[in-house]
mmCIF file of C-alpha atoms in Angstrom:
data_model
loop_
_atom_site.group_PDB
_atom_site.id
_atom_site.type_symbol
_atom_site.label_atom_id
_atom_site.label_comp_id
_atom_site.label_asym_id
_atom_site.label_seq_id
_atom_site.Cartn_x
_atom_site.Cartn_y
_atom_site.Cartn_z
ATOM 1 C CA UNK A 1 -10.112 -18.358 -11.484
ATOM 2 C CA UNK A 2 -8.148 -20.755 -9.106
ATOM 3 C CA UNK A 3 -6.052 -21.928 -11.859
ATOM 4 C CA UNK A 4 -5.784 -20.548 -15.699
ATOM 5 C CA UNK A 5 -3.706 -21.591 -18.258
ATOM 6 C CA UNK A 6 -3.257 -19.595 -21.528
ATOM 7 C CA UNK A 7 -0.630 -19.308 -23.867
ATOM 8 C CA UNK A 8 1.907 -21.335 -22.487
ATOM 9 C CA UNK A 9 1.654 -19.621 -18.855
ATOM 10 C CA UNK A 10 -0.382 -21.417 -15.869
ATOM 11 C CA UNK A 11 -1.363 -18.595 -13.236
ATOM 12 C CA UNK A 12 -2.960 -19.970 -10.133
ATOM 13 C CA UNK A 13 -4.927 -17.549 -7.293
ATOM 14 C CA UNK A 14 -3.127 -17.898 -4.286
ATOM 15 C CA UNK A 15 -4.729 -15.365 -1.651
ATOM 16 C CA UNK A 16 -5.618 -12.101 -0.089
ATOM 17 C CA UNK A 17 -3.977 -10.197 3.163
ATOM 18 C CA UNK A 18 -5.526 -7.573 4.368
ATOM 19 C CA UNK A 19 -8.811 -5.538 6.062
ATOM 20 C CA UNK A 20 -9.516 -2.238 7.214
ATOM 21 C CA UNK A 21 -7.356 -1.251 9.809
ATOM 22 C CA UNK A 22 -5.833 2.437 10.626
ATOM 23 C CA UNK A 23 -2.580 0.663 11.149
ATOM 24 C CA UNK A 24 -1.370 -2.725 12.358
ATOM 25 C CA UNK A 25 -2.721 -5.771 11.350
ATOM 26 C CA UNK A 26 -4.325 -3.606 8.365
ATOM 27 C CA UNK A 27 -4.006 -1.143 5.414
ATOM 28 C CA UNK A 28 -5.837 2.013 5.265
ATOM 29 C CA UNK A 29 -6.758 2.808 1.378
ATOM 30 C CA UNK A 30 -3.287 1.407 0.305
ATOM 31 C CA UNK A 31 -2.210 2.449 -3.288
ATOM 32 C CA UNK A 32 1.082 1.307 -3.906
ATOM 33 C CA UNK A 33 3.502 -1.736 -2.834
ATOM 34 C CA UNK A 34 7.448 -3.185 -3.141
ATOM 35 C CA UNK A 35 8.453 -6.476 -2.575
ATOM 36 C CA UNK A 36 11.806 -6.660 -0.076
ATOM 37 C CA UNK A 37 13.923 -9.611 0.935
ATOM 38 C CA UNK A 38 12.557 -12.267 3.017
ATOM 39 C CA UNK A 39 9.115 -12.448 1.869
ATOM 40 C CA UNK A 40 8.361 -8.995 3.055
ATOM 41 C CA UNK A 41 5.896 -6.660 1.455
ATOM 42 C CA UNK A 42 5.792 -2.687 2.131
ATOM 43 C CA UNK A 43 2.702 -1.311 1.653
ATOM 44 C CA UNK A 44 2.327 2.685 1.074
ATOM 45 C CA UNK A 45 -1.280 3.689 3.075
ATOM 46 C CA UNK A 46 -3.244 7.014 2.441
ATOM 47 C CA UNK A 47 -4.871 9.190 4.823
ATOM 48 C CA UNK A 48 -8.687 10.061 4.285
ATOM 49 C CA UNK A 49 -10.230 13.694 6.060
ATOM 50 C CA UNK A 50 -11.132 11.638 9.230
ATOM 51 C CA UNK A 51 -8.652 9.482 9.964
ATOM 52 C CA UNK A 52 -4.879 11.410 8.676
ATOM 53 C CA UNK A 53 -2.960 8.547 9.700
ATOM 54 C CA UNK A 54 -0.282 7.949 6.268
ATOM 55 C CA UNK A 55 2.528 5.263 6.624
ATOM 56 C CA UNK A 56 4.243 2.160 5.024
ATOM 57 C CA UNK A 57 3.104 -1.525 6.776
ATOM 58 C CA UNK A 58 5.903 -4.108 6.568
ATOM 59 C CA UNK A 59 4.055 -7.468 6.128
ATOM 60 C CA UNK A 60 5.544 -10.743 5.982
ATOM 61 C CA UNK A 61 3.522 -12.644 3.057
ATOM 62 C CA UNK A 62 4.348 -17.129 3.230
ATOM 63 C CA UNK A 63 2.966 -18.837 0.132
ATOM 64 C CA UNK A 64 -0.145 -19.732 1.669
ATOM 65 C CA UNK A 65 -3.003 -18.545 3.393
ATOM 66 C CA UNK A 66 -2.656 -17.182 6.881
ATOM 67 C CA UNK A 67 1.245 -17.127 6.714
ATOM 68 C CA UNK A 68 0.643 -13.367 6.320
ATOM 69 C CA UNK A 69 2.081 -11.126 10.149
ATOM 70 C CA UNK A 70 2.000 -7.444 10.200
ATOM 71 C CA UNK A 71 5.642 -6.596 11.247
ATOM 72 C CA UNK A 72 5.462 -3.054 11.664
ATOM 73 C CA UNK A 73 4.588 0.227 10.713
ATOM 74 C CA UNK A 74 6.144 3.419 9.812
ATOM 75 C CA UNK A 75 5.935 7.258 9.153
ATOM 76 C CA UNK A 76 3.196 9.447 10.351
ATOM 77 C CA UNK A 77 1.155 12.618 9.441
ATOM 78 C CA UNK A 78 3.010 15.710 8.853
ATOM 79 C CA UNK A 79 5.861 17.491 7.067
ATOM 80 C CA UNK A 80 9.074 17.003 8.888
ATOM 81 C CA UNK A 81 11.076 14.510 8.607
ATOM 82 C CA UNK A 82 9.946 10.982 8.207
ATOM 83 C CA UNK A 83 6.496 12.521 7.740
ATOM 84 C CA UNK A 84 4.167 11.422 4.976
ATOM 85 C CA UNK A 85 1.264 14.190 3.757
ATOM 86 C CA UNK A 86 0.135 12.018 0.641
ATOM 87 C CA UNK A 87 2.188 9.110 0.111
ATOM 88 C CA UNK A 88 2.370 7.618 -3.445
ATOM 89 C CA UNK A 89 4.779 5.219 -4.224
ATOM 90 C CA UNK A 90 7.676 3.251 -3.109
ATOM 91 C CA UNK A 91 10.338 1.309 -4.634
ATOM 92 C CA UNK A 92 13.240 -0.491 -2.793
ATOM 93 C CA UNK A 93 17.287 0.247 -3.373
ATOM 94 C CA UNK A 94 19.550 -2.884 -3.980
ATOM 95 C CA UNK A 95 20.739 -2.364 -0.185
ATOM 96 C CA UNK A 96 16.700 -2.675 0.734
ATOM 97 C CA UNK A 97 16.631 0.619 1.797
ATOM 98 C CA UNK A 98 12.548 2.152 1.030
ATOM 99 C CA UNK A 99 12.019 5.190 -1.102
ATOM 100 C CA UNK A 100 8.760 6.690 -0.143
ATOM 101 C CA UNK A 101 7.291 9.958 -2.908
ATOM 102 C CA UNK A 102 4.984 12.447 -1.159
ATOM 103 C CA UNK A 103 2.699 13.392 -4.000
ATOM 104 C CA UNK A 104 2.172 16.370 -1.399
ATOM 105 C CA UNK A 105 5.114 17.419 0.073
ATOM 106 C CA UNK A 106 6.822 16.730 -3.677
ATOM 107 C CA UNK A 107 9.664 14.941 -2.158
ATOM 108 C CA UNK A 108 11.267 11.326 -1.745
ATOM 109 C CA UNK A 109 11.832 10.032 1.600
ATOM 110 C CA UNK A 110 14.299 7.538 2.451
ATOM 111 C CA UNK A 111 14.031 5.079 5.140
ATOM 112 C CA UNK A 112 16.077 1.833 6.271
ATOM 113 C CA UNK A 113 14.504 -1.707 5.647
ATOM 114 C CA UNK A 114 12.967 -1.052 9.192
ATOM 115 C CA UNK A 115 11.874 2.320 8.434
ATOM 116 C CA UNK A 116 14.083 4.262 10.194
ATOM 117 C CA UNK A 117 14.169 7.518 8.834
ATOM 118 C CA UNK A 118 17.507 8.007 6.838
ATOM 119 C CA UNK A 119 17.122 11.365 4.494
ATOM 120 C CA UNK A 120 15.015 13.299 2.181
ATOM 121 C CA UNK A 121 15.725 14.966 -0.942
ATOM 122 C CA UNK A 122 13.640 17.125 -4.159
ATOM 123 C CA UNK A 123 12.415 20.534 -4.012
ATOM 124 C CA UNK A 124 8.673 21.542 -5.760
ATOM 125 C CA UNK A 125 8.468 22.793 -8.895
ATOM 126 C CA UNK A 126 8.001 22.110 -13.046
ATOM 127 C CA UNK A 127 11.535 22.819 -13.793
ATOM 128 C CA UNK A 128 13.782 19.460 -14.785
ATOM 129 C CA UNK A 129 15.495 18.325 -11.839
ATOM 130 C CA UNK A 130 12.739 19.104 -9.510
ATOM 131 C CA UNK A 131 9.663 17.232 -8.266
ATOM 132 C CA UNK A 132 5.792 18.233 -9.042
ATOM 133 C CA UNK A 133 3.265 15.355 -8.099
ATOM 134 C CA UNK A 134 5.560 12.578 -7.801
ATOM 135 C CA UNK A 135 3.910 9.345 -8.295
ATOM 136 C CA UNK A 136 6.062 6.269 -8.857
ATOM 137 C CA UNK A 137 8.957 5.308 -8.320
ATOM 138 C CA UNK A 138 11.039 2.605 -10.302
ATOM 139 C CA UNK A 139 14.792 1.538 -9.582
ATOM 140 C CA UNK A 140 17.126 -0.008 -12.418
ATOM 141 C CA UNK A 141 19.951 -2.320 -12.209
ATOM 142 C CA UNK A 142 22.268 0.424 -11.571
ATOM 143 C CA UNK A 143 20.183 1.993 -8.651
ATOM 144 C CA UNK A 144 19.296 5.024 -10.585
ATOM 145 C CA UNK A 145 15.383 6.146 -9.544
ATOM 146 C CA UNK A 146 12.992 7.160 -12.121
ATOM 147 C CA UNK A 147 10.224 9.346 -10.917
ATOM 148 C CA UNK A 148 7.047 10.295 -12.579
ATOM 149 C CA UNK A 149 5.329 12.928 -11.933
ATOM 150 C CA UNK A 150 1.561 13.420 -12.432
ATOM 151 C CA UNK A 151 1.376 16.929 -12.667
ATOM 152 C CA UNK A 152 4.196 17.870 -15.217
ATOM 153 C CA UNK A 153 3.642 14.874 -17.254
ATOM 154 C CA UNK A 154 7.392 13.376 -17.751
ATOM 155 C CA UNK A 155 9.622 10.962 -16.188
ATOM 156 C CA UNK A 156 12.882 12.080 -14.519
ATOM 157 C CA UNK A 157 15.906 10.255 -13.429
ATOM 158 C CA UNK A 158 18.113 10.565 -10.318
ATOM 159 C CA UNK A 159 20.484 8.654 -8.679
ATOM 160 C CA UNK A 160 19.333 7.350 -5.829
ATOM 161 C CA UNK A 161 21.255 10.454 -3.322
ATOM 162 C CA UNK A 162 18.833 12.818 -5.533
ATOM 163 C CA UNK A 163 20.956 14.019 -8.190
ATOM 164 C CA UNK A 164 19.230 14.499 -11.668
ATOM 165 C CA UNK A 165 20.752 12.652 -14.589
ATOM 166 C CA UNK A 166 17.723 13.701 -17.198
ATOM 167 C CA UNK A 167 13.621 13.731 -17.822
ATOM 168 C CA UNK A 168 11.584 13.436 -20.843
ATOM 169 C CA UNK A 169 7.897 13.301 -21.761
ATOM 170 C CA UNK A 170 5.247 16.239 -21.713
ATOM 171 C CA UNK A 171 2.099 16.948 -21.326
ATOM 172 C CA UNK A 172 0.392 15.134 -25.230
ATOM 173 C CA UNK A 173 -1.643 11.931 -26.988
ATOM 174 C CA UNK A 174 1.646 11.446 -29.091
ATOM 175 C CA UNK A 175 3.680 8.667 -28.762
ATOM 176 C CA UNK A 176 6.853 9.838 -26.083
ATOM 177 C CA UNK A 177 4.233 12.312 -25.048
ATOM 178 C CA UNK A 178 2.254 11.544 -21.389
ATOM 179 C CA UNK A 179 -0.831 12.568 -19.539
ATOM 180 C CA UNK A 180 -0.606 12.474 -16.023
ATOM 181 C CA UNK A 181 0.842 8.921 -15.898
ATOM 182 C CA UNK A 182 1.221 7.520 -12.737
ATOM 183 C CA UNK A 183 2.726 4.067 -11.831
ATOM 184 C CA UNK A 184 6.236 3.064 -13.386
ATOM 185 C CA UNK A 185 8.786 -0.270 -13.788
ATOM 186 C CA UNK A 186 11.705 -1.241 -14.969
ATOM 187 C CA UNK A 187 12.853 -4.223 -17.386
ATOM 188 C CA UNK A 188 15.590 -6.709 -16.609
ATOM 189 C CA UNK A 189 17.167 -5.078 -19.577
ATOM 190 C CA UNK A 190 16.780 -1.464 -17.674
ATOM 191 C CA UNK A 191 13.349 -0.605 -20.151
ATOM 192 C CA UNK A 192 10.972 1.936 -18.739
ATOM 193 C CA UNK A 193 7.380 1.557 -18.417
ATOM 194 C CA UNK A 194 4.876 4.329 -17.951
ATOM 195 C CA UNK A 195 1.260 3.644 -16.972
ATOM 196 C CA UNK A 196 0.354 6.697 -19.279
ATOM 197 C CA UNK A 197 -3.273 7.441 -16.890
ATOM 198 C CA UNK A 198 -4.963 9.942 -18.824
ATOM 199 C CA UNK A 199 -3.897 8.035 -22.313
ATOM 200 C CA UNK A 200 -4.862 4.610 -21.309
ATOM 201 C CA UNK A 201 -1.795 3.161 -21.861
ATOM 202 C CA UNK A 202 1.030 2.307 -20.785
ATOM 203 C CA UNK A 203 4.230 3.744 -22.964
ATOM 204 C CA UNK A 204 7.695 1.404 -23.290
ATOM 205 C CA UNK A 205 11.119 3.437 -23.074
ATOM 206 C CA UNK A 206 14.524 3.196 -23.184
ATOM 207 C CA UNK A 207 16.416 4.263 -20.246
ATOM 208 C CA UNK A 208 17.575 7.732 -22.048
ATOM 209 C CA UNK A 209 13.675 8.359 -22.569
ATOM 210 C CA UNK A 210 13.534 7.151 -26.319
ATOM 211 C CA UNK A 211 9.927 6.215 -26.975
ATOM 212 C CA UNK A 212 10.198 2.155 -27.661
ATOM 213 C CA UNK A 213 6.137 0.839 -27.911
ATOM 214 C CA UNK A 214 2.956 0.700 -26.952
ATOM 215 C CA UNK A 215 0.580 -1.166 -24.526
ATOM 216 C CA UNK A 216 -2.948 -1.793 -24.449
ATOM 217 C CA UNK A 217 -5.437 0.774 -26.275
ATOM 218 C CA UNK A 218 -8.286 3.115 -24.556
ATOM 219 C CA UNK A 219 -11.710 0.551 -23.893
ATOM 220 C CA UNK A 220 -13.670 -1.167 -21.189
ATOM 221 C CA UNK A 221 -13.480 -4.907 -22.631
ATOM 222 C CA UNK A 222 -10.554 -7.307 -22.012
ATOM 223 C CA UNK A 223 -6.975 -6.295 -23.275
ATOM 224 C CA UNK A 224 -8.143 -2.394 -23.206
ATOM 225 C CA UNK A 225 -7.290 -0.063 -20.525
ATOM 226 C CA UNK A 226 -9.274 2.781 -19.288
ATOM 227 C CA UNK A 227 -7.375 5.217 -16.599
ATOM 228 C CA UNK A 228 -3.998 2.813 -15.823
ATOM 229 C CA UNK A 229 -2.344 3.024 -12.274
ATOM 230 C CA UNK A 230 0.378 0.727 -12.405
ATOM 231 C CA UNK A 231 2.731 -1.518 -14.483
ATOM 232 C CA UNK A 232 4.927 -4.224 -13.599
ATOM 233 C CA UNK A 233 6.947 -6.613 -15.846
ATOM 234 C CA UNK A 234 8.379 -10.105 -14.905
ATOM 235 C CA UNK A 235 11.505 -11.924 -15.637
ATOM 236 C CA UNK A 236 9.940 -13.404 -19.059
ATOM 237 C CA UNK A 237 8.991 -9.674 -19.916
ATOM 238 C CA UNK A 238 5.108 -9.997 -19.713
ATOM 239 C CA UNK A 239 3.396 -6.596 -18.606
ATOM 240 C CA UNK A 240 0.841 -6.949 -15.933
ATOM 241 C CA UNK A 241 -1.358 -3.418 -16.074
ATOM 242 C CA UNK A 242 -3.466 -2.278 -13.147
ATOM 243 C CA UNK A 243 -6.913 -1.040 -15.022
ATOM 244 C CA UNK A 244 -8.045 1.203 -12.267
ATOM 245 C CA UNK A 245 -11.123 2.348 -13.935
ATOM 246 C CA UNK A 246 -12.168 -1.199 -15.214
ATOM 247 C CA UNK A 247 -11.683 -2.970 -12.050
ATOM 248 C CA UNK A 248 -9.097 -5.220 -13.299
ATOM 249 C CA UNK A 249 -5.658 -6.382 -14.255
ATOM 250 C CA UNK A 250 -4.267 -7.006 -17.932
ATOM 251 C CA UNK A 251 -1.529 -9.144 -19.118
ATOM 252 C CA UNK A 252 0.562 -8.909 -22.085
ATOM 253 C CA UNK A 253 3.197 -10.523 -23.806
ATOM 254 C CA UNK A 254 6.801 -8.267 -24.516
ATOM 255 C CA UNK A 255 5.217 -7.720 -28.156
ATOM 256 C CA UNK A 256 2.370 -6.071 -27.087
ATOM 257 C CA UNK A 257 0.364 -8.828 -27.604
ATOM 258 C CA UNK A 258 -2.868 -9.901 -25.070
ATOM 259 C CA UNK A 259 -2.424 -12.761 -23.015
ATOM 260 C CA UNK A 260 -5.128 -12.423 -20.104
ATOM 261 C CA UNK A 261 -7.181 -10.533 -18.040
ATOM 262 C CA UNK A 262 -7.480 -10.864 -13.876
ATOM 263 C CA UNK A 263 -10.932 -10.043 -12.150
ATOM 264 C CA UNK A 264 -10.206 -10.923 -8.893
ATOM 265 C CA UNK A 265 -10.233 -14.107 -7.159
ATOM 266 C CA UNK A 266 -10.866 -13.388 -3.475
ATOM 267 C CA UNK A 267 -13.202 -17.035 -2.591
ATOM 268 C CA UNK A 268 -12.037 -16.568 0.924
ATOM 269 C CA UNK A 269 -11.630 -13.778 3.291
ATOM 270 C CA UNK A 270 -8.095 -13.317 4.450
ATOM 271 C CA UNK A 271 -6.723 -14.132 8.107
ATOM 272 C CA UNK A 272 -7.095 -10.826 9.225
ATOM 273 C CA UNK A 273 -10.687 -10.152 7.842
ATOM 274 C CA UNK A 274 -11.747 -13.652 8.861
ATOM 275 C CA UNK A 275 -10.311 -13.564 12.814
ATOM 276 C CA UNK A 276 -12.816 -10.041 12.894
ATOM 277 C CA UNK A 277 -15.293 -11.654 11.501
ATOM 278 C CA UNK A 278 -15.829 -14.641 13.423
ATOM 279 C CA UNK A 279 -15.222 -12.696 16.528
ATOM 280 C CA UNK A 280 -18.712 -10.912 15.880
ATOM 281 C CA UNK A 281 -21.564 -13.259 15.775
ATOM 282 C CA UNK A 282 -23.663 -10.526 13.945
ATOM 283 C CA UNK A 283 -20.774 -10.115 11.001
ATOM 284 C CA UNK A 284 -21.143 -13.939 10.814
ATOM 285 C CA UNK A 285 -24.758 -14.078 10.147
ATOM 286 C CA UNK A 286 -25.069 -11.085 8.209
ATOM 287 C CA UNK A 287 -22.605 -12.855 5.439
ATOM 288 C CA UNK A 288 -24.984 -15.864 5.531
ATOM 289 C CA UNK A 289 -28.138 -13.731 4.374
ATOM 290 C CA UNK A 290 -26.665 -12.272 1.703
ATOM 291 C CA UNK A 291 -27.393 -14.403 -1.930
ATOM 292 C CA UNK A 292 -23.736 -14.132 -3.313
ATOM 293 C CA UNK A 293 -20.482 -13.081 -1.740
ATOM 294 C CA UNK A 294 -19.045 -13.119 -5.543
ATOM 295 C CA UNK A 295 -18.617 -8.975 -5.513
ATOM 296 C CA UNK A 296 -16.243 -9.368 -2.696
ATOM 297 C CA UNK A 297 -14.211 -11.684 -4.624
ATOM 298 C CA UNK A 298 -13.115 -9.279 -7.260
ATOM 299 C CA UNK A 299 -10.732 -5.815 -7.673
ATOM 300 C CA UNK A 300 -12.098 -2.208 -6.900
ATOM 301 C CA UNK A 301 -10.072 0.256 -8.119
ATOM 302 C CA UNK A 302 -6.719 -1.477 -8.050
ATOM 303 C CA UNK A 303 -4.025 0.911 -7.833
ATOM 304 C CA UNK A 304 -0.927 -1.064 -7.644
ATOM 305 C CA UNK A 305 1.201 -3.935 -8.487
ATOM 306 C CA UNK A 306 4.540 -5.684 -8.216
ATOM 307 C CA UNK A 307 5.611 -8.985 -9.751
ATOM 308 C CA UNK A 308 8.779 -10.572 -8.200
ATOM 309 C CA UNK A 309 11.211 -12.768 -9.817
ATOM 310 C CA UNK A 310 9.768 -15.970 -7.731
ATOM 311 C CA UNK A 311 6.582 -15.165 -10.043
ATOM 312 C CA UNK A 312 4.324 -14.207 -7.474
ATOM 313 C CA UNK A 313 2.020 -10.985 -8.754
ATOM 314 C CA UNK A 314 0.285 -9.126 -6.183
ATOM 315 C CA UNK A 315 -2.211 -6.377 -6.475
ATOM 316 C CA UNK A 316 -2.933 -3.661 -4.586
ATOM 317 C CA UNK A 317 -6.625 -2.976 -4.148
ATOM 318 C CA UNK A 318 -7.150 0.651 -2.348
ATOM 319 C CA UNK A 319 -10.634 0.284 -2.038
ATOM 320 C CA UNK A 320 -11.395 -3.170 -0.489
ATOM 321 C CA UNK A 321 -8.111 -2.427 1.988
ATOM 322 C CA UNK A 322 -6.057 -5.291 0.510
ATOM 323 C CA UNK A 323 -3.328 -7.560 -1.784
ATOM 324 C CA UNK A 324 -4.612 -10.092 -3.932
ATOM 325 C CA UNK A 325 -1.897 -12.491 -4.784
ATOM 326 C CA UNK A 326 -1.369 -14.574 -7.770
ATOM 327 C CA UNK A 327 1.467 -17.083 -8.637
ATOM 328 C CA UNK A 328 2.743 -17.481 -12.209
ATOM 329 C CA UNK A 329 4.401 -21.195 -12.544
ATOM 330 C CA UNK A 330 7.776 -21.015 -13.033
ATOM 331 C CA UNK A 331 9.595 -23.578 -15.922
ATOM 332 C CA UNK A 332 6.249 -24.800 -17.095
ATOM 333 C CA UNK A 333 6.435 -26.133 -20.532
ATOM 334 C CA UNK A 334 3.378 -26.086 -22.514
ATOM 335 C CA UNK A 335 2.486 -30.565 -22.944
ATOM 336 C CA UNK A 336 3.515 -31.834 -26.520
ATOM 337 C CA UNK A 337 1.103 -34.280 -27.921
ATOM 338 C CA UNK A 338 1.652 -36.551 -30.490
ATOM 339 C CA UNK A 339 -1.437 -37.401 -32.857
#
């Protein structure tokens, strides 16, 4: 898919950033992203047993292929300050400042828009108020932060200093009920959204935790979901769902309805990728011998996603090391023809 239209909405593949890299001009199994000011991205990266090496990458992302510079990185291995164990997910404060949960150290770390370390704050435990497996992080128009956490199956909210204002959820198939959900968003109107993991779905809420809808239903065709990462809702209020287990990304309408599915659209390597490949003559030739590059193109295990109010939609692909990035037309009307 270079271009799509469906329903009214024209969606056009823009491009990829990204390649193996410990840090730098790289992500390392990356699993969650924010969108700042300025065309920046932050990026959360996970450690693996060889190479413990968390942090956030700032990346400036242009609209068009190889506009994409590393900027820098921050955080590091350990549990002191600024430290990252197992980062999960970010989200970014109205002031820009970068909210980083340790699913780990069960905290939230706090850093500046150039990561300098600012505070922490949470303390372990399943008791409201505290954090246990913190895995996204969502801010509404008021800067509260909701947190959910994976391993006590609810969503709580804090202001953004730390202080709890309420939770809801628990572990169940029910409706208002969760199983180890995992990413999270927020509506213009201050909705929550829950990608509900274990349910395969993603559950709609109010902002005081009063169950609203439904999204997507447990499968492995188009407009199911099987093991959800992440949600993300534009300014129109279309969901965008990151189907981890199903190697793809759904789209529905603010009814619930279906709109379309994203495979994965990756024709071309991205700057990074393609300045290491044609630096090795044998990487070059080794591409050429294989039949179809096609598998490359598309998601493995995407884990994250963000839409931003210019439309852009960008996934996070831990796997393959990298963003895809889409771009949703803005004020396209659908053509009226007169027979």
């Amino acid at each position: 898919m270079q271009t799509l239209t469906v329903q009214g909405r024209v969606y056009n593949y823009a491009y990829c950033v990204g390649r193996n890299a410990v840090s730098g001009a790289g992500f390392h199994y990356p699993n969650a992203i924010a969108r700042g000011k300025g065309d920046l991205i932050y990026v959360v990266n996970q450690p693996d047993e060889l190479q413990p090496v968390p942090h956030v990458s700032i990346v400036y992302v242009g609209k068009a292929w190889g506009e994409e510079e590393h900027v820098t990185d921050f955080g590091s291995h350990g549990d002191e300050d600024g430290n990252f164990i197992w980062p999960s997910a970010i989200a970014l404060d109205s002031d820009g400042n970068a909210y980083v949960a340790d699913e780990w150290l069960h905290r939230v770390s706090v850093f500046d828009k150039d990561g300098a370390f600012l505070s922490k704050w949470g303390s372990p435990g399943p008791e409201q108020g505290c954090l246990n497996g913190p895995t996204g992080l969502a801010f509404d128009s008021q800067d509260n932060l909701y947190v959910v956490d994976i391993l006590s199956h609810r969503v709580q909210k804090f202001t953004k200093d730390g202080k709890f204002l309420l939770g809801w959820g628990g572990q169940g198939a029910g409706h208002g009920q969760l199983c180890q959900p995992w990413g999270v968003d927020v509506d213009k109107d201050d909705n929550v959204y829950v990608a509900d993991w274990r349910n395969d779905r993603v559950e709609k809420f109010t902002s005081g935790g009063r169950y609203l809808a439904t999204f997507g239903s447990p499968g492995d065709d188009r407009g199911t979901l099987r093991r959800p990462s992440d949600v993300a809702v534009d300014s129109d209020g279309d969901v965008y769902v990151a189907d981890w287990w199903n190697h793809k990304v759904e789209v529905y309408d603010a009814a619930g309805g279906h709109v379309t599915t994203f495979i994965g659209d990756a024709e071309r390597l991205s700057k990074w990728a393609q300045t290491v490949v044609e630096s090795n003559p044998d990487a070059v030739k080794a591409r050429l011998r294989v039949k179809s590059l096609e598998p490359e193109w598309r998601f493995t295990r995407p884990t994250g996603i963000d839409v931003g109010d210019d439309g852009r939609i960008m996934v996070v692909e831990s796997q393959r090391m990298r963003v895809q990035i889409y771009q949703k037309e803005e004020n396209w009307v659908e053509p009226q023809f007169n027979l």
